XYZ file of C-alpha atoms in Angstrom:
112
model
C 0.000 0.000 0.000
C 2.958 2.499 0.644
C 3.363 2.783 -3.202
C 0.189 2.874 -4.054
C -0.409 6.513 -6.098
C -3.750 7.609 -6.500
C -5.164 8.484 -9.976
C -6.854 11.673 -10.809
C -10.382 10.642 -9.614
C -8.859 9.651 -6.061
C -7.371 13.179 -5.801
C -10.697 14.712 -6.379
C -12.012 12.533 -3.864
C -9.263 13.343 -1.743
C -9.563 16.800 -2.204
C -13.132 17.031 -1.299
C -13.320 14.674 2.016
C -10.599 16.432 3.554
C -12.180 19.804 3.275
C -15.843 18.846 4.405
C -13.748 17.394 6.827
C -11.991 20.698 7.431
C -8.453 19.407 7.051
C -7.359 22.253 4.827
C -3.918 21.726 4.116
C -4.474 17.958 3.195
C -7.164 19.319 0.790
C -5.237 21.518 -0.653
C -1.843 19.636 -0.619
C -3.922 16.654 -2.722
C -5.600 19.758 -4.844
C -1.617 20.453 -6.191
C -1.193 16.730 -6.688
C -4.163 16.653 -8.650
C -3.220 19.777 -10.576
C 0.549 18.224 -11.198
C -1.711 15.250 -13.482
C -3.573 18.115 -15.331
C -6.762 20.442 -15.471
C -9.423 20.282 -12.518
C -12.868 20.072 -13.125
C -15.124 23.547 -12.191
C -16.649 21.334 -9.503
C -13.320 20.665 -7.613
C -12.234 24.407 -8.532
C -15.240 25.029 -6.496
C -14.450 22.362 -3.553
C -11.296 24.555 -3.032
C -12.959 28.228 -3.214
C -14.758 27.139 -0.239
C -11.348 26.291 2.005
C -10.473 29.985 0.869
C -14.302 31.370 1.604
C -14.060 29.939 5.320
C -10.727 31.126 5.863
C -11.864 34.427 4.410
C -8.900 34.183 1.994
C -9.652 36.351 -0.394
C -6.177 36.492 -2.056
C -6.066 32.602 -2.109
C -9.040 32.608 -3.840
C -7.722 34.875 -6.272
C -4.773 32.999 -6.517
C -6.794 30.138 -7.609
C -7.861 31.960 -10.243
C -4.645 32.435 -11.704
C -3.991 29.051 -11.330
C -6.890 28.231 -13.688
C -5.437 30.635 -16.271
C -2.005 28.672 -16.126
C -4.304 25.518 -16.745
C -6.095 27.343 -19.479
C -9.081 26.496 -17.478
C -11.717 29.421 -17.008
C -13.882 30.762 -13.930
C -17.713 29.963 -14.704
C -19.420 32.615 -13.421
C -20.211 31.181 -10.289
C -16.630 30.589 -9.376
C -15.921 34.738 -10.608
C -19.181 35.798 -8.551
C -17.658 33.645 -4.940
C -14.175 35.267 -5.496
C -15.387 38.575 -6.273
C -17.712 38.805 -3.203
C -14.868 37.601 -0.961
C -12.610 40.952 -2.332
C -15.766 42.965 -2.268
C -16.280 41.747 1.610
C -12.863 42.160 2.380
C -12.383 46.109 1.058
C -10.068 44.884 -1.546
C -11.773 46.860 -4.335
C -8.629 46.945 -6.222
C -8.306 42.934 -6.723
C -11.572 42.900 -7.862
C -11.313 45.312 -10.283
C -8.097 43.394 -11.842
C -9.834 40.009 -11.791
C -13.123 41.128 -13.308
C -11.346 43.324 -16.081
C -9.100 39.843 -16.414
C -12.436 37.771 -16.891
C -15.087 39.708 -17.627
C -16.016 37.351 -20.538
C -16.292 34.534 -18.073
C -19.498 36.663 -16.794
C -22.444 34.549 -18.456
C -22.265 30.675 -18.011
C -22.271 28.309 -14.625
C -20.948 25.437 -15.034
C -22.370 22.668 -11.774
């Protein structure tokens, strides 16, 4: 069992036990291992938006964001909406300004 390696559908499995279970760092630690094996879904995007909601992370979340981009993934406009109201709650007018000017076409669709 010690070199067993999970496959991409363990690590989204992974990913979303251990934050309902509100082990953050696992999450996110098997979130990068999932990323390393290529593009998340929106749904797991989404798993780890919430880690950065309840931590009120909102330069994490935005961070995640970015991430997408380098996995020429996009925000539906769910994901955009969640990170924008966590820089809108936190006073950080000026990050969302930059991310919905980055993705302002990503405005129209939800992907669940």
């Amino acid at each position: 069992a010690d070199k067993l390696k999970p496959d991409r559908t363990m690590y989204v499995h992974l990913t979303s036990v251990a934050t309902w279970a509100g082990q953050d760092g696992k999450a996110l630690g098997f979130f990068r291992d999932l990323c390393k094996s290529g593009v998340p879904n929106m749904r797991t995007y989404m798993t780890v938006l919430r880690i950065f909601g309840r931590r009120n992370d909102y330069l994490g979340a935005a961070e995640l964001l970015d991430t997408m981009r380098q996995h020429g993934a996009a925000p539906d406009a769910l994901a955009l909406n969640t990170v924008l109201s966590m820089c809108i709650s936190a006073g950080a007018l000026g990050v969302a300004e930059r991310l919905l000017a980055s993705w302002q076409h990503c405005g129209d669709t939800v992907s669940c």
